[in-house]
Coordinates of N, CA and C in Angstrom, one line a residue:
X4 N -86.3 -279.3 26.1 CA -85.2 -278.4 25.7 C -84.3 -278.1 26.9
X5 N -83.1 -277.8 26.6 CA -82.1 -277.3 27.6 C -82.3 -275.7 27.5
X6 N -82.7 -275.1 28.5 CA -83.0 -273.7 28.5 C -82.1 -273.0 29.6
X7 N -81.4 -272.0 29.1 CA -80.6 -271.2 30.0 C -81.2 -269.8 30.1
X8 N -81.5 -269.4 31.3 CA -82.1 -268.1 31.6 C -81.0 -267.2 32.1
X9 N -80.8 -266.1 31.5 CA -79.8 -265.1 31.9 C -80.5 -264.0 32.7
X10 N -80.3 -263.9 34.0 CA -81.0 -263.0 34.8 C -81.7 -263.8 35.9
X11 N -81.9 -263.1 37.1 CA -82.5 -263.8 38.2 C -83.5 -262.9 38.9
X12 N -84.2 -262.1 38.1 CA -85.2 -261.2 38.6 C -86.6 -261.8 38.5
X13 N -87.6 -261.0 38.6 CA -89.0 -261.5 38.6 C -89.4 -262.2 37.3
X14 N -89.0 -261.6 36.1 CA -89.3 -262.2 34.9 C -88.6 -263.6 34.7
X15 N -87.4 -263.7 35.2 CA -86.7 -265.0 35.2 C -87.4 -266.0 36.0
X16 N -88.0 -265.6 37.1 CA -88.8 -266.5 38.0 C -90.0 -267.0 37.2
X17 N -90.7 -266.0 36.6 CA -91.9 -266.4 35.8 C -91.6 -267.3 34.7
X18 N -90.6 -267.0 33.9 CA -90.3 -267.9 32.7 C -89.8 -269.2 33.1
X19 N -89.0 -269.2 34.2 CA -88.5 -270.5 34.7 C -89.6 -271.4 35.2
X20 N -90.6 -270.8 35.9 CA -91.8 -271.5 36.4 C -92.5 -272.2 35.2
X21 N -92.8 -271.4 34.1 CA -93.5 -272.0 33.0 C -92.6 -273.1 32.3
X22 N -91.3 -272.9 32.2 CA -90.5 -273.9 31.5 C -90.4 -275.2 32.3
X23 N -90.3 -275.0 33.6 CA -90.2 -276.2 34.4 C -91.5 -277.0 34.4
X24 N -92.6 -276.3 34.4 CA -93.9 -277.0 34.4 C -94.1 -277.7 33.0
X25 N -93.4 -277.2 32.0 CA -93.4 -277.8 30.7 C -92.5 -279.0 30.5
X26 N -91.7 -279.3 31.6 CA -90.8 -280.4 31.5 C -89.5 -280.2 30.9
X27 N -89.1 -278.9 30.8 CA -87.8 -278.5 30.2 C -86.7 -278.5 31.3
X28 N -85.5 -278.6 30.9 CA -84.4 -278.4 31.8 C -83.9 -277.0 31.8
X29 N -83.9 -276.4 33.0 CA -83.6 -275.0 33.2 C -82.3 -274.8 34.0
X30 N -81.5 -273.9 33.5 CA -80.3 -273.4 34.2 C -80.4 -271.9 34.3
X31 N -80.0 -271.4 35.4 CA -80.1 -269.9 35.6 C -78.7 -269.4 35.9
X32 N -78.4 -268.3 35.2 CA -77.1 -267.6 35.4 C -77.4 -266.1 35.5
X33 N -76.6 -265.4 36.3 CA -76.8 -264.0 36.4 C -75.5 -263.3 36.8
X34 N -75.4 -262.0 36.6 CA -74.3 -261.2 37.0 C -74.0 -261.4 38.5
X35 N -75.1 -261.3 39.2 CA -75.1 -261.5 40.7 C -75.3 -263.0 40.9
X36 N -74.3 -263.7 41.2 CA -74.4 -265.2 41.4 C -75.3 -265.5 42.6
X37 N -75.2 -264.7 43.6 CA -76.0 -265.0 44.8 C -77.5 -264.9 44.5
X38 N -77.9 -264.0 43.6 CA -79.4 -263.9 43.2 C -79.8 -265.2 42.4
X39 N -78.9 -265.6 41.6 CA -79.2 -266.8 40.8 C -79.3 -268.0 41.7
X40 N -78.5 -268.2 42.7 CA -78.6 -269.3 43.7 C -79.9 -269.2 44.5
X41 N -80.2 -267.9 44.9 CA -81.4 -267.7 45.6 C -82.7 -268.1 44.8
X42 N -82.7 -267.7 43.6 CA -83.9 -268.1 42.7 C -84.0 -269.6 42.6
X43 N -82.9 -270.2 42.3 CA -82.9 -271.7 42.2 C -83.4 -272.3 43.4
X44 N -82.9 -271.9 44.6 CA -83.4 -272.5 45.8 C -84.9 -272.3 46.0
X45 N -85.4 -271.1 45.6 CA -86.8 -270.8 45.7 C -87.6 -271.8 44.8
X46 N -87.1 -271.9 43.6 CA -87.8 -272.8 42.6 C -87.8 -274.2 43.1
X47 N -86.8 -274.7 43.7 CA -86.7 -276.0 44.2 C -87.7 -276.4 45.3
X48 N -88.2 -275.4 46.0 CA -89.2 -275.6 47.0 C -90.6 -275.9 46.5
X49 N -90.8 -275.7 45.2 CA -92.1 -275.9 44.6 C -92.2 -277.3 44.0
X50 N -93.4 -277.6 43.5 CA -93.6 -278.9 42.9 C -93.1 -278.9 41.4
X51 N -92.9 -280.1 40.8 CA -92.6 -280.2 39.4 C -91.3 -279.5 39.0
X52 N -90.3 -279.6 39.9 CA -89.0 -278.9 39.6 C -87.9 -279.8 39.3
X53 N -88.1 -281.1 38.8 CA -87.1 -282.0 38.6 C -86.2 -281.6 37.4
X54 N -86.6 -280.7 36.6 CA -85.8 -280.3 35.5 C -84.9 -279.1 35.7
X55 N -84.8 -278.7 37.0 CA -83.9 -277.6 37.3 C -82.5 -278.0 37.6
X56 N -81.6 -277.5 36.8 CA -80.2 -277.9 37.0 C -79.6 -277.1 38.2
X57 N -79.8 -275.8 38.1 CA -79.3 -275.0 39.2 C -78.7 -273.7 38.7
X58 N -77.9 -273.0 39.5 CA -77.3 -271.8 39.1 C -75.9 -272.1 38.6
X59 N -75.5 -271.4 37.6 CA -74.2 -271.7 37.0 C -73.6 -270.4 36.5
X60 N -72.3 -270.4 36.1 CA -71.7 -269.3 35.4 C -72.2 -269.3 34.0
X61 N -71.7 -268.3 33.2 CA -72.3 -268.2 31.9 C -71.9 -269.3 30.9
X62 N -71.1 -270.3 31.4 CA -70.9 -271.5 30.5 C -72.2 -272.2 30.2
X63 N -73.2 -272.0 31.0 CA -74.5 -272.6 30.7 C -75.1 -272.1 29.4
X64 N -74.6 -271.0 28.9 CA -75.1 -270.5 27.6 C -74.6 -271.5 26.5
X65 N -73.4 -272.1 26.6 CA -72.8 -272.9 25.6 C -73.6 -274.2 25.4
X66 N -74.2 -274.7 26.4 CA -74.9 -276.0 26.3 C -76.4 -275.9 26.1
X67 N -76.9 -274.7 26.0 CA -78.4 -274.5 25.9 C -78.8 -274.6 24.4
X68 N -80.1 -275.1 24.3 CA -80.8 -275.0 23.0 C -81.4 -273.7 22.8
X69 N -81.9 -273.1 23.9 CA -82.6 -271.8 23.9 C -82.1 -271.0 25.0
X70 N -81.7 -269.7 24.8 CA -81.2 -268.8 25.8 C -82.2 -267.7 25.9
X71 N -82.7 -267.4 27.1 CA -83.6 -266.3 27.4 C -82.8 -265.2 28.1
X72 N -82.8 -264.0 27.5 CA -82.2 -262.8 28.1 C -83.2 -262.1 29.0
X73 N -83.3 -262.5 30.2 CA -84.3 -261.9 31.1 C -83.7 -260.7 31.9
X74 N -83.3 -259.8 31.1 CA -82.6 -258.6 31.5 C -83.1 -257.4 30.7
X75 N -82.8 -256.1 31.2 CA -83.3 -255.0 30.4 C -82.6 -254.9 29.1
X76 N -83.1 -254.0 28.2 CA -82.7 -253.9 26.8 C -81.2 -253.6 26.7
X77 N -80.7 -252.6 27.4 CA -79.3 -252.3 27.2 C -78.4 -253.5 27.6
X78 N -78.7 -254.1 28.7 CA -77.9 -255.3 29.1 C -78.1 -256.4 28.1
X79 N -79.3 -256.6 27.6 CA -79.5 -257.7 26.6 C -78.6 -257.5 25.4
X80 N -78.6 -256.3 24.9 CA -77.8 -256.0 23.7 C -76.3 -256.2 23.9
X81 N -75.9 -255.8 25.1 CA -74.4 -256.0 25.4 C -74.1 -257.5 25.6
X82 N -75.0 -258.3 26.2 CA -74.8 -259.7 26.3 C -74.8 -260.4 24.9
X83 N -75.7 -260.0 24.1 CA -75.8 -260.6 22.7 C -74.4 -260.4 22.0
X84 N -73.9 -259.2 22.1 CA -72.6 -258.9 21.5 C -71.5 -259.7 22.1
X85 N -71.5 -259.7 23.5 CA -70.3 -260.3 24.2 C -70.3 -261.8 24.0
X86 N -71.5 -262.5 23.9 CA -71.5 -263.9 23.7 C -71.0 -264.3 22.3
X87 N -71.3 -263.5 21.3 CA -70.8 -263.7 20.0 C -71.1 -265.1 19.4
X88 N -70.1 -265.8 18.9 CA -70.3 -267.0 18.3 C -70.7 -268.1 19.2
X89 N -70.6 -267.9 20.5 CA -71.1 -268.9 21.5 C -72.6 -269.2 21.3
X90 N -73.3 -268.2 20.7 CA -74.8 -268.4 20.5 C -75.1 -268.9 19.1
X91 N -74.1 -269.2 18.3 CA -74.3 -269.6 16.9 C -75.3 -270.8 16.8
X92 N -76.3 -270.6 16.0 CA -77.3 -271.6 15.8 C -78.3 -271.7 16.9
X93 N -78.2 -271.0 18.0 CA -79.1 -271.1 19.1 C -80.3 -270.1 18.9
X94 N -81.4 -270.4 19.6 CA -82.5 -269.5 19.7 C -82.2 -268.6 20.9
X95 N -82.2 -267.3 20.6 CA -82.0 -266.2 21.6 C -83.3 -265.5 21.8
X96 N -83.9 -265.5 23.0 CA -85.2 -264.9 23.3 C -85.0 -263.6 24.0
X97 N -85.5 -262.5 23.3 CA -85.5 -261.2 23.9 C -86.8 -260.9 24.5
X98 N -86.9 -260.5 25.8 CA -88.1 -260.3 26.5 C -88.3 -258.8 26.8
X99 N -87.3 -258.0 26.4 CA -87.2 -256.6 26.9 C -88.2 -255.7 26.3
X100 N -88.5 -254.6 27.1 CA -89.3 -253.5 26.6 C -88.4 -252.2 26.8
X101 N -88.1 -251.6 25.6 CA -87.2 -250.4 25.7 C -87.9 -249.1 26.0
X102 N -88.4 -249.0 27.2 CA -89.3 -247.9 27.6 C -88.4 -246.9 28.4
X103 N -88.8 -245.6 28.4 CA -88.1 -244.7 29.2 C -88.6 -244.7 30.6
X104 N -88.0 -244.1 31.5 CA -88.3 -244.2 33.0 C -89.7 -243.7 33.3
X105 N -90.2 -242.8 32.5 CA -91.6 -242.3 32.8 C -92.7 -243.1 32.1
X106 N -92.3 -244.1 31.4 CA -93.3 -244.9 30.6 C -94.1 -244.0 29.6
X107 N -93.3 -243.0 29.1 CA -94.0 -242.1 28.2 C -93.5 -242.3 26.7
X108 N -92.5 -243.2 26.5 CA -92.1 -243.4 25.2 C -91.0 -244.5 25.1
X109 N -90.6 -244.9 23.9 CA -89.6 -245.9 23.7 C -88.3 -245.2 23.5
X110 N -87.2 -245.9 23.9 CA -85.9 -245.4 23.8 C -85.2 -245.8 22.5
X111 N -85.8 -246.6 21.7 CA -85.3 -247.0 20.4 C -85.8 -246.0 19.3
X112 N -85.1 -245.8 18.3 CA -85.6 -244.9 17.2 C -86.7 -245.5 16.5
X113 N -87.6 -244.6 15.9 CA -88.7 -245.2 15.1 C -88.2 -246.0 14.0
X114 N -89.0 -247.0 13.6 CA -88.6 -247.9 12.5 C -87.7 -249.0 12.9
X115 N -87.5 -249.2 14.2 CA -86.7 -250.4 14.7 C -87.3 -250.8 16.0
X116 N -86.7 -251.8 16.7 CA -87.1 -252.3 18.0 C -85.9 -252.8 18.8
X117 N -86.2 -253.1 20.0 CA -85.1 -253.6 20.9 C -84.7 -255.0 20.3
X118 N -85.6 -255.8 19.9 CA -85.3 -257.1 19.4 C -84.4 -257.0 18.1
X119 N -84.7 -256.1 17.2 CA -83.9 -255.9 16.0 C -82.5 -255.4 16.4
X120 N -82.4 -254.5 17.3 CA -81.1 -254.0 17.8 C -80.2 -255.1 18.4
X121 N -80.9 -256.0 19.1 CA -80.2 -257.1 19.7 C -79.7 -258.1 18.7
X122 N -80.6 -258.3 17.6 CA -80.2 -259.2 16.5 C -79.0 -258.6 15.8
X123 N -79.0 -257.3 15.6 CA -77.8 -256.7 15.0 C -76.5 -256.9 15.8
X124 N -76.7 -256.9 17.1 CA -75.5 -257.0 18.0 C -75.0 -258.5 18.0
X125 N -75.9 -259.4 17.8 CA -75.6 -260.8 17.9 C -74.8 -261.3 16.7
X126 N -74.2 -262.5 16.8 CA -73.6 -263.1 15.7 C -74.6 -263.4 14.6
X127 N -74.2 -263.4 13.3 CA -75.1 -263.5 12.2 C -76.1 -264.7 12.2
X128 N -75.6 -265.8 12.7 CA -76.5 -267.0 12.7 C -77.3 -267.3 14.0
X129 N -77.3 -266.3 14.8 CA -78.1 -266.4 16.1 C -79.6 -266.1 15.7
X130 N -80.5 -267.0 16.1 CA -81.9 -266.8 15.7 C -82.7 -266.1 16.9
X131 N -82.8 -264.8 16.7 CA -83.4 -264.0 17.7 C -84.9 -264.0 17.6
X132 N -85.6 -264.2 18.7 CA -87.1 -264.3 18.8 C -87.5 -263.3 19.9
X133 N -88.5 -262.5 19.6 CA -89.1 -261.7 20.6 C -90.3 -262.5 21.2
X134 N -90.3 -262.5 22.6 CA -91.4 -263.2 23.3 C -91.5 -262.8 24.7
X135 N -92.6 -263.0 25.3 CA -92.8 -262.7 26.8 C -92.7 -261.2 27.2
X136 N -92.6 -260.3 26.2 CA -92.5 -258.9 26.6 C -93.8 -258.3 27.0
X137 N -94.9 -259.0 26.6 CA -96.2 -258.5 27.0 C -96.9 -259.1 28.2
X138 N -96.1 -260.0 28.8 CA -96.6 -260.7 30.0 C -95.8 -260.1 31.3
X139 N -96.6 -259.8 32.3 CA -95.9 -259.4 33.5 C -95.5 -260.6 34.4
X140 N -94.5 -260.3 35.2 CA -93.9 -261.4 36.0 C -94.9 -262.2 36.9
X141 N -95.7 -261.5 37.6 CA -96.6 -262.2 38.5 C -97.7 -263.0 37.7
X142 N -98.1 -262.5 36.5 CA -99.0 -263.3 35.7 C -98.4 -264.5 35.1
X143 N -97.1 -264.5 34.8 CA -96.4 -265.6 34.3 C -96.3 -266.7 35.4
X144 N -96.1 -266.4 36.6 CA -96.0 -267.4 37.7 C -97.4 -268.1 37.8
X145 N -98.4 -267.3 37.7 CA -99.8 -267.8 37.8 C -100.2 -268.5 36.6
X146 N -99.7 -268.1 35.4 CA -100.0 -268.7 34.1 C -101.4 -268.2 33.5
X147 N -102.1 -267.4 34.3 CA -103.4 -267.0 33.8 C -103.8 -265.7 34.5
X148 N -104.8 -265.0 33.9 CA -105.5 -263.9 34.5 C -107.0 -264.2 34.5
X149 N -107.6 -264.2 35.7 CA -109.0 -264.4 35.8 C -109.4 -265.7 35.1
X150 N -108.6 -266.7 35.3 CA -108.9 -268.1 34.8 C -108.5 -268.3 33.3
X151 N -108.0 -267.3 32.6 CA -107.7 -267.4 31.2 C -106.2 -267.5 31.0
X152 N -105.7 -268.5 30.3 CA -104.3 -268.6 30.1 C -103.7 -267.4 29.3
X153 N -102.5 -267.0 29.6 CA -101.9 -265.9 29.0 C -101.6 -266.1 27.5
X154 N -101.7 -265.1 26.7 CA -101.2 -265.1 25.3 C -99.7 -264.7 25.4
X155 N -98.9 -265.4 24.7 CA -97.5 -265.0 24.5 C -97.3 -264.7 23.0
X156 N -97.0 -263.4 22.7 CA -96.8 -263.0 21.3 C -95.3 -263.3 20.9
X157 N -95.2 -263.9 19.7 CA -93.9 -264.4 19.3 C -93.5 -263.8 17.9
X158 N -92.4 -263.2 17.8 CA -91.9 -262.6 16.5 C -90.5 -263.0 16.3
X159 N -90.2 -263.4 15.0 CA -88.8 -263.8 14.7 C -88.8 -264.1 13.2
X160 N -87.6 -264.0 12.6 CA -87.4 -264.2 11.2 C -87.3 -265.7 10.8
X161 N -86.9 -266.5 11.8 CA -86.7 -268.0 11.6 C -88.0 -268.7 12.1
X162 N -88.6 -269.4 11.2 CA -89.9 -270.1 11.5 C -89.7 -271.2 12.5
X163 N -88.6 -271.9 12.3 CA -88.3 -273.0 13.2 C -88.0 -272.5 14.7
X164 N -87.3 -271.4 14.8 CA -87.1 -270.8 16.1 C -88.4 -270.4 16.7
X165 N -89.3 -269.8 15.9 CA -90.6 -269.4 16.5 C -91.3 -270.6 17.0
X166 N -91.3 -271.7 16.3 CA -91.9 -272.9 16.7 C -91.3 -273.4 18.0
X167 N -90.0 -273.3 18.1 CA -89.4 -273.8 19.4 C -89.9 -273.0 20.6
X168 N -90.0 -271.7 20.4 CA -90.5 -270.8 21.5 C -92.0 -271.1 21.7
X169 N -92.7 -271.4 20.7 CA -94.1 -271.7 20.8 C -94.3 -273.0 21.6
X170 N -93.4 -274.0 21.4 CA -93.4 -275.2 22.1 C -93.2 -275.0 23.6
X171 N -92.2 -274.1 23.9 CA -92.0 -273.7 25.3 C -93.2 -273.1 25.9
X172 N -93.9 -272.2 25.2 CA -95.1 -271.5 25.7 C -96.2 -272.5 25.9
X173 N -96.5 -273.4 24.9 CA -97.6 -274.3 25.0 C -97.4 -275.3 26.1
X174 N -96.1 -275.9 26.2 CA -95.9 -276.9 27.3 C -96.0 -276.3 28.7
X175 N -95.8 -275.0 28.8 CA -96.0 -274.3 30.1 C -97.4 -273.9 30.4
X176 N -98.4 -274.3 29.5 CA -99.8 -274.0 29.8 C -100.2 -272.7 29.3
X177 N -99.5 -272.0 28.4 CA -99.8 -270.7 27.9 C -100.2 -270.8 26.4
X178 N -100.7 -269.7 25.8 CA -101.1 -269.8 24.5 C -100.2 -269.0 23.6
X179 N -99.5 -269.6 22.6 CA -98.6 -268.9 21.7 C -99.4 -268.2 20.6
X180 N -98.9 -266.9 20.3 CA -99.5 -266.2 19.2 C -98.3 -265.8 18.3
X181 N -98.2 -266.5 17.2 CA -97.1 -266.2 16.2 C -97.5 -265.1 15.3
X182 N -96.8 -263.9 15.5 CA -97.1 -262.7 14.7 C -96.2 -262.6 13.5
X183 N -95.2 -263.5 13.3 CA -94.4 -263.5 12.1 C -93.0 -262.8 12.3
X184 N -92.6 -262.1 11.4 CA -91.2 -261.6 11.3 C -90.8 -260.7 12.5
X185 N -89.5 -260.7 12.7 CA -88.9 -260.0 13.8 C -89.3 -258.5 13.8
X186 N -89.5 -257.9 12.7 CA -89.9 -256.5 12.6 C -91.2 -256.2 13.3
X187 N -92.0 -257.2 13.5 CA -93.3 -257.0 14.3 C -93.0 -256.8 15.8
X188 N -91.8 -257.0 16.2 CA -91.5 -256.7 17.6 C -91.7 -255.2 17.9
X189 N -91.6 -254.4 16.8 CA -91.9 -253.0 17.0 C -93.3 -252.7 17.5
X190 N -94.3 -253.4 17.0 CA -95.7 -253.3 17.4 C -95.8 -253.9 18.8
X191 N -95.2 -255.0 19.1 CA -95.3 -255.7 20.4 C -94.7 -254.8 21.5
X192 N -93.6 -254.1 21.2 CA -93.0 -253.2 22.2 C -93.9 -252.0 22.3
X193 N -94.5 -251.5 21.3 CA -95.3 -250.3 21.3 C -96.6 -250.5 22.1
X194 N -97.3 -251.7 21.9 CA -98.5 -251.8 22.7 C -98.2 -252.2 24.1
X195 N -97.0 -252.8 24.4 CA -96.7 -253.1 25.8 C -96.3 -251.8 26.5
X196 N -95.8 -250.8 25.8 CA -95.6 -249.5 26.5 C -96.9 -249.0 27.0
X197 N -97.9 -249.0 26.2 CA -99.3 -248.6 26.6 C -99.8 -249.4 27.8
X198 N -99.6 -250.7 27.7 CA -100.0 -251.6 28.7 C -99.3 -251.3 30.0
X199 N -98.0 -251.1 30.0 CA -97.3 -250.7 31.2 C -97.8 -249.4 31.8
X200 N -98.0 -248.4 30.9 CA -98.4 -247.1 31.4 C -99.8 -247.2 32.1
X201 N -100.6 -248.1 31.7 CA -101.9 -248.3 32.3 C -101.8 -248.8 33.7
X202 N -100.7 -249.4 34.1 CA -100.6 -249.9 35.4 C -100.4 -248.8 36.5
X203 N -99.8 -247.7 36.1 CA -99.5 -246.7 37.0 C -100.4 -245.5 37.0
X204 N -101.4 -245.5 36.1 CA -102.3 -244.4 36.1 C -103.4 -244.5 37.1
X205 N -104.3 -243.5 37.1 CA -105.5 -243.6 38.0 C -106.3 -244.8 37.7
X206 N -106.6 -245.6 38.7 CA -107.4 -246.8 38.4 C -106.5 -247.9 37.8
X207 N -105.2 -247.9 38.0 CA -104.3 -248.8 37.3 C -104.5 -250.2 37.7
X208 N -103.9 -251.1 37.0 CA -104.2 -252.6 37.1 C -103.2 -253.3 38.0
X209 N -102.3 -252.6 38.6 CA -101.4 -253.2 39.6 C -100.5 -254.3 39.0
X210 N -100.2 -254.2 37.8 CA -99.3 -255.2 37.1 C -99.9 -256.6 37.1
X211 N -101.2 -256.6 37.1 CA -101.9 -257.9 37.2 C -102.8 -258.2 35.9
X212 N -102.7 -257.3 34.9 CA -103.5 -257.5 33.7 C -102.7 -258.2 32.6
X213 N -103.3 -258.5 31.5 CA -102.6 -259.1 30.4 C -103.3 -258.7 29.1
X214 N -102.6 -258.8 28.0 CA -103.1 -258.6 26.7 C -103.5 -259.9 26.1
X215 N -104.8 -259.9 25.7 CA -105.4 -261.2 25.2 C -106.2 -261.0 23.9
X216 N -106.0 -261.8 22.9 CA -106.8 -261.8 21.8 C -108.0 -262.9 22.0
X217 N -109.2 -262.4 21.9 CA -110.3 -263.3 22.2 C -111.0 -263.5 20.8
X218 N -111.3 -264.7 20.5 CA -112.0 -265.0 19.2 C -113.3 -265.8 19.5
X219 N -114.2 -265.7 18.6 CA -115.5 -266.4 18.8 C -115.3 -267.9 19.1

């Protein structure tokens, strides 16, 4: 797939790493063009990076099959609205966690989620999928915690779109967990709030833990 990642922070680095290892073509764009260039240069120094196109302006959104908004919730919602029909028919991946600064609660009202708010802001035929919000950036780069591949929980109303994101996850060496409709992003964002809060408490996990479903 042609994947455009909007953002050049730590989560963009992690998702780009997985996508490139999966053989996808990745373009990175960001409000700060210098950060996008810097991330591309960093990724090019590693192995298996033949699929990296480079840093570009936001015209990269137009040619993508799948667009990842690797930015905070408010910025993601604004971008979804501003891109408008440019995202028509595309898969738009929201990775955000709408948490307050103290990690004590969510900033979205009960009965909704960041992903649903982003879908409301986007053009009607944009296929919004929630994914990667329960994985921390450093664990994405590694692809595993304690030798176990990460689970990536996926929610979206379009089954084909969920499968496309699952293909990205699988090809990058991770385990997709399809949880169904986009409304289940509410639960994904809720338990990631707790997961994030555990990182900063006494005996915290240092942003190195993951949420995993283990079966017999």
